[in-house]
């Protein structure tokens, strides 16, 4: 990762490794909130020269520490600063909508020295879509630059009639300030003497009251929130240091990716480009997090319910009952130049909403949330039958209606991701394999919740619909010649036969018969699909296979995570342990043991995984992937409605023990130790206040 990012709630800072925001960087570096860039330039110089980077630490996500020094500087043969004589420490964090930065300079020269530190800041207030080069359109303009000895303000009048402002403040009197954003600070330091500058940057939208507080107090409150997060999540301890690092990193990343827009905490999709609510991404991440912090699932469900579709709107691909794809709040969205307020072009968000709700209740026994969301549940089920199934054949299909929407509306949403074996693109309406599985799982599990509420009529209807879907799906999607499922049916109901990872998601849904679950598992770990580091999105040898592509041969950790959970649930033990070991091997090559959004699908004979050039990191469902390793190894699938917790422990060769503490289930706590002894997997229940029976299937 050749950038540095810190985030808290809706504000994030993206810089280069030196902590600067250079002009026109290809990654679109800057300070962002509400899909708007509030700092587009931020640079530091010492006596007019760029400092030299010594170290750049972003291990904590919410605090970034940078250590720099000066180059050798002479003027007309006279030494101004000996090289590496001034230490520059930059420490920054974000709290309550404000960026705080403390710059400390220290003199290591034996003599007293005088030097100047200069900062340059500017804001262009560009919409995220424009920064990324995806859209252009009518925008506003800078209306004012103001500067004095204490602050710099840049104001913007948006095309959406919203005023935006970036206000920078500092606590040391500068020697010179230019309205163009140049601030100069003079220092005279004796040997070992240090001095600091405290800066705050406040991005202000409309009439918001964004005010900095005491920096020490702000940092203390931020650190306290992280401590609370650590205390509230399930504790996992393993005897494998690499797996432990991976798990610890995941929980740190997931905490920084949490947002709350008024309905409870939910995970945004990822940084830097997708720090906003996403239907599919947020729902799947919350599903991965259920064993660790089920409250995130509740916040995610309520957030999705708040924006559930109500209208027929082709511009937004919206229909009543549909769960959103993505919500943006920038200038282009506000002026209706892009349809993301929110945009609904996701075929799987609606059934995944129901799947998450059902699983959340199974974990927590929080039937009150089901009752609260019952109108949303009924609307989602109606959408599946009346709008999702566009032609009445029993399968849910997608078709882009918005002129600025997304063509392929499953998780593989690039334009070339659904392709026939002869290399031709499938034409919509398209029925994706995994979506039918999600619908089956949703109807089956939601039926149980209706029955729990004594609504036998609705429960029976949903179960009959699910049974018919299962029968029709296995007939229409199964490819006998290759003993695998098609990725999709195209507009002519022809199988899209390219071998892909999509059918792996079916393992978790219950739509597959036992024999087919085994065949799917074996195919996914065959040489064409398994790179050694993970399951590819498309099989090597297929017409469209490309290990460097976004969706046609790369490896996506989250894609693997759903397959791993499904393999565990269907008791395909060796395949899921093989995939886990591969992803663990891959993680060693990434900074901070962090699995990225995706990486290239080359096999492991090259010595290390090949990075995808623009993968998000941290990314929510990639961060959630290692969490599913533990659930899968334990075969942990609680069902609070049935009154039991099922365990089927299968530890891989690289692991001998797992200690789980304070696992929240059904309003109680479960703690256990799983370990290998004499070739067997044993389970020791240390605490169980859940009121549920433990069924150990080993």
Short mmCIF file of N, CA and C in Angstrom, two decimals, residues 242 246 530-535 555 557 560 578-596 598-600 602 604 607-611 629:
data_model
loop_
_atom_site.label_atom_id
_atom_site.label_comp_id
_atom_site.label_asym_id
_atom_site.label_seq_id
_atom_site.Cartn_x
_atom_site.Cartn_y
_atom_site.Cartn_z
N UNK A 242 0.65 -16.17 12.92
CA UNK A 242 0.24 -15.50 11.68
C UNK A 242 -1.28 -15.36 11.62
N UNK A 246 -3.49 -11.85 11.74
CA UNK A 246 -4.52 -11.62 10.73
C UNK A 246 -5.86 -11.29 11.39
N UNK A 530 -8.16 -23.04 -8.00
CA UNK A 530 -7.42 -22.69 -6.78
C UNK A 530 -5.99 -22.31 -7.15
N UNK A 531 -5.60 -21.08 -6.81
CA UNK A 531 -4.28 -20.57 -7.20
C UNK A 531 -3.18 -21.01 -6.26
N UNK A 532 -3.55 -21.59 -5.13
CA UNK A 532 -2.60 -21.83 -4.05
C UNK A 532 -2.73 -20.78 -2.96
N UNK A 533 -3.23 -19.60 -3.35
CA UNK A 533 -3.48 -18.52 -2.39
C UNK A 533 -4.96 -18.27 -2.17
N UNK A 534 -5.79 -18.92 -2.95
CA UNK A 534 -7.23 -18.71 -2.82
C UNK A 534 -7.95 -19.18 -4.06
N UNK A 535 -9.28 -19.16 -3.98
CA UNK A 535 -10.12 -19.56 -5.11
C UNK A 535 -10.23 -18.39 -6.07
N UNK A 555 -8.38 -13.16 -7.29
CA UNK A 555 -8.81 -13.78 -6.05
C UNK A 555 -9.38 -12.70 -5.13
N UNK A 557 -10.79 -12.21 -1.37
CA UNK A 557 -10.93 -12.88 -0.08
C UNK A 557 -12.37 -13.06 0.38
N UNK A 560 -14.02 -15.95 -1.23
CA UNK A 560 -13.53 -17.16 -0.59
C UNK A 560 -14.19 -17.39 0.77
N UNK A 578 -7.99 -26.17 3.08
CA UNK A 578 -7.03 -25.86 2.02
C UNK A 578 -7.13 -24.38 1.63
N UNK A 579 -8.34 -23.87 1.52
CA UNK A 579 -8.53 -22.46 1.15
C UNK A 579 -8.05 -21.54 2.26
N UNK A 580 -8.34 -21.90 3.51
CA UNK A 580 -7.88 -21.09 4.63
C UNK A 580 -6.36 -21.01 4.65
N UNK A 581 -5.70 -22.13 4.49
CA UNK A 581 -4.23 -22.14 4.48
C UNK A 581 -3.69 -21.27 3.36
N UNK A 582 -4.34 -21.31 2.19
CA UNK A 582 -3.89 -20.50 1.06
C UNK A 582 -3.99 -19.01 1.34
N UNK A 583 -5.11 -18.59 1.91
CA UNK A 583 -5.29 -17.17 2.22
C UNK A 583 -4.34 -16.73 3.33
N UNK A 584 -4.08 -17.59 4.28
CA UNK A 584 -3.11 -17.26 5.32
C UNK A 584 -1.72 -17.08 4.72
N UNK A 585 -1.36 -17.95 3.79
CA UNK A 585 -0.07 -17.80 3.08
C UNK A 585 -0.02 -16.46 2.36
N UNK A 586 -1.12 -16.10 1.69
CA UNK A 586 -1.15 -14.85 0.93
C UNK A 586 -0.97 -13.64 1.85
N UNK A 587 -1.57 -13.69 3.03
CA UNK A 587 -1.56 -12.52 3.92
C UNK A 587 -0.16 -12.12 4.33
N UNK A 588 0.79 -13.05 4.32
CA UNK A 588 2.15 -12.73 4.73
C UNK A 588 2.78 -11.66 3.83
N UNK A 589 2.30 -11.55 2.60
CA UNK A 589 2.94 -10.65 1.63
C UNK A 589 2.33 -9.26 1.62
N UNK A 590 1.27 -9.04 2.39
CA UNK A 590 0.61 -7.75 2.37
C UNK A 590 0.91 -6.97 3.65
N UNK A 591 0.99 -5.65 3.50
CA UNK A 591 1.36 -4.79 4.61
C UNK A 591 0.41 -4.98 5.78
N UNK A 592 0.98 -5.08 6.98
CA UNK A 592 0.24 -5.25 8.22
C UNK A 592 -0.62 -6.52 8.24
N UNK A 593 -0.24 -7.54 7.48
CA UNK A 593 -1.00 -8.79 7.43
C UNK A 593 -2.45 -8.51 7.04
N UNK A 594 -2.66 -7.57 6.16
CA UNK A 594 -4.01 -7.15 5.80
C UNK A 594 -4.39 -7.73 4.43
N UNK A 595 -5.41 -8.56 4.39
CA UNK A 595 -5.90 -9.03 3.11
C UNK A 595 -6.57 -7.87 2.38
N UNK A 596 -6.18 -7.62 1.14
CA UNK A 596 -6.78 -6.50 0.39
C UNK A 596 -8.10 -6.92 -0.24
N UNK A 598 -8.77 -7.46 -3.29
CA UNK A 598 -8.49 -8.56 -4.21
C UNK A 598 -7.02 -8.56 -4.54
N UNK A 599 -6.55 -9.67 -5.10
CA UNK A 599 -5.21 -9.73 -5.67
C UNK A 599 -5.25 -10.62 -6.90
N UNK A 600 -4.19 -10.56 -7.69
CA UNK A 600 -4.18 -11.27 -8.97
C UNK A 600 -4.21 -12.79 -8.76
N UNK A 602 -2.63 -15.28 -10.24
CA UNK A 602 -1.49 -16.12 -10.61
C UNK A 602 -1.27 -17.19 -9.54
N UNK A 604 0.72 -19.91 -7.02
CA UNK A 604 1.70 -19.62 -5.99
C UNK A 604 3.12 -20.04 -6.34
N UNK A 607 6.08 -17.40 -5.92
CA UNK A 607 6.73 -17.09 -4.65
C UNK A 607 5.93 -16.21 -3.73
N UNK A 608 5.07 -15.36 -4.27
CA UNK A 608 4.20 -14.51 -3.46
C UNK A 608 3.05 -14.04 -4.32
N UNK A 609 1.94 -13.68 -3.70
CA UNK A 609 0.80 -13.20 -4.48
C UNK A 609 1.13 -11.88 -5.18
N UNK A 610 0.56 -11.71 -6.36
CA UNK A 610 0.76 -10.49 -7.15
C UNK A 610 -0.36 -9.51 -6.81
N UNK A 611 0.03 -8.31 -6.42
CA UNK A 611 -0.95 -7.31 -6.01
C UNK A 611 -1.77 -6.82 -7.21
N UNK A 629 -12.79 -17.65 9.16
CA UNK A 629 -11.92 -18.82 9.35
C UNK A 629 -12.26 -19.52 10.66
#
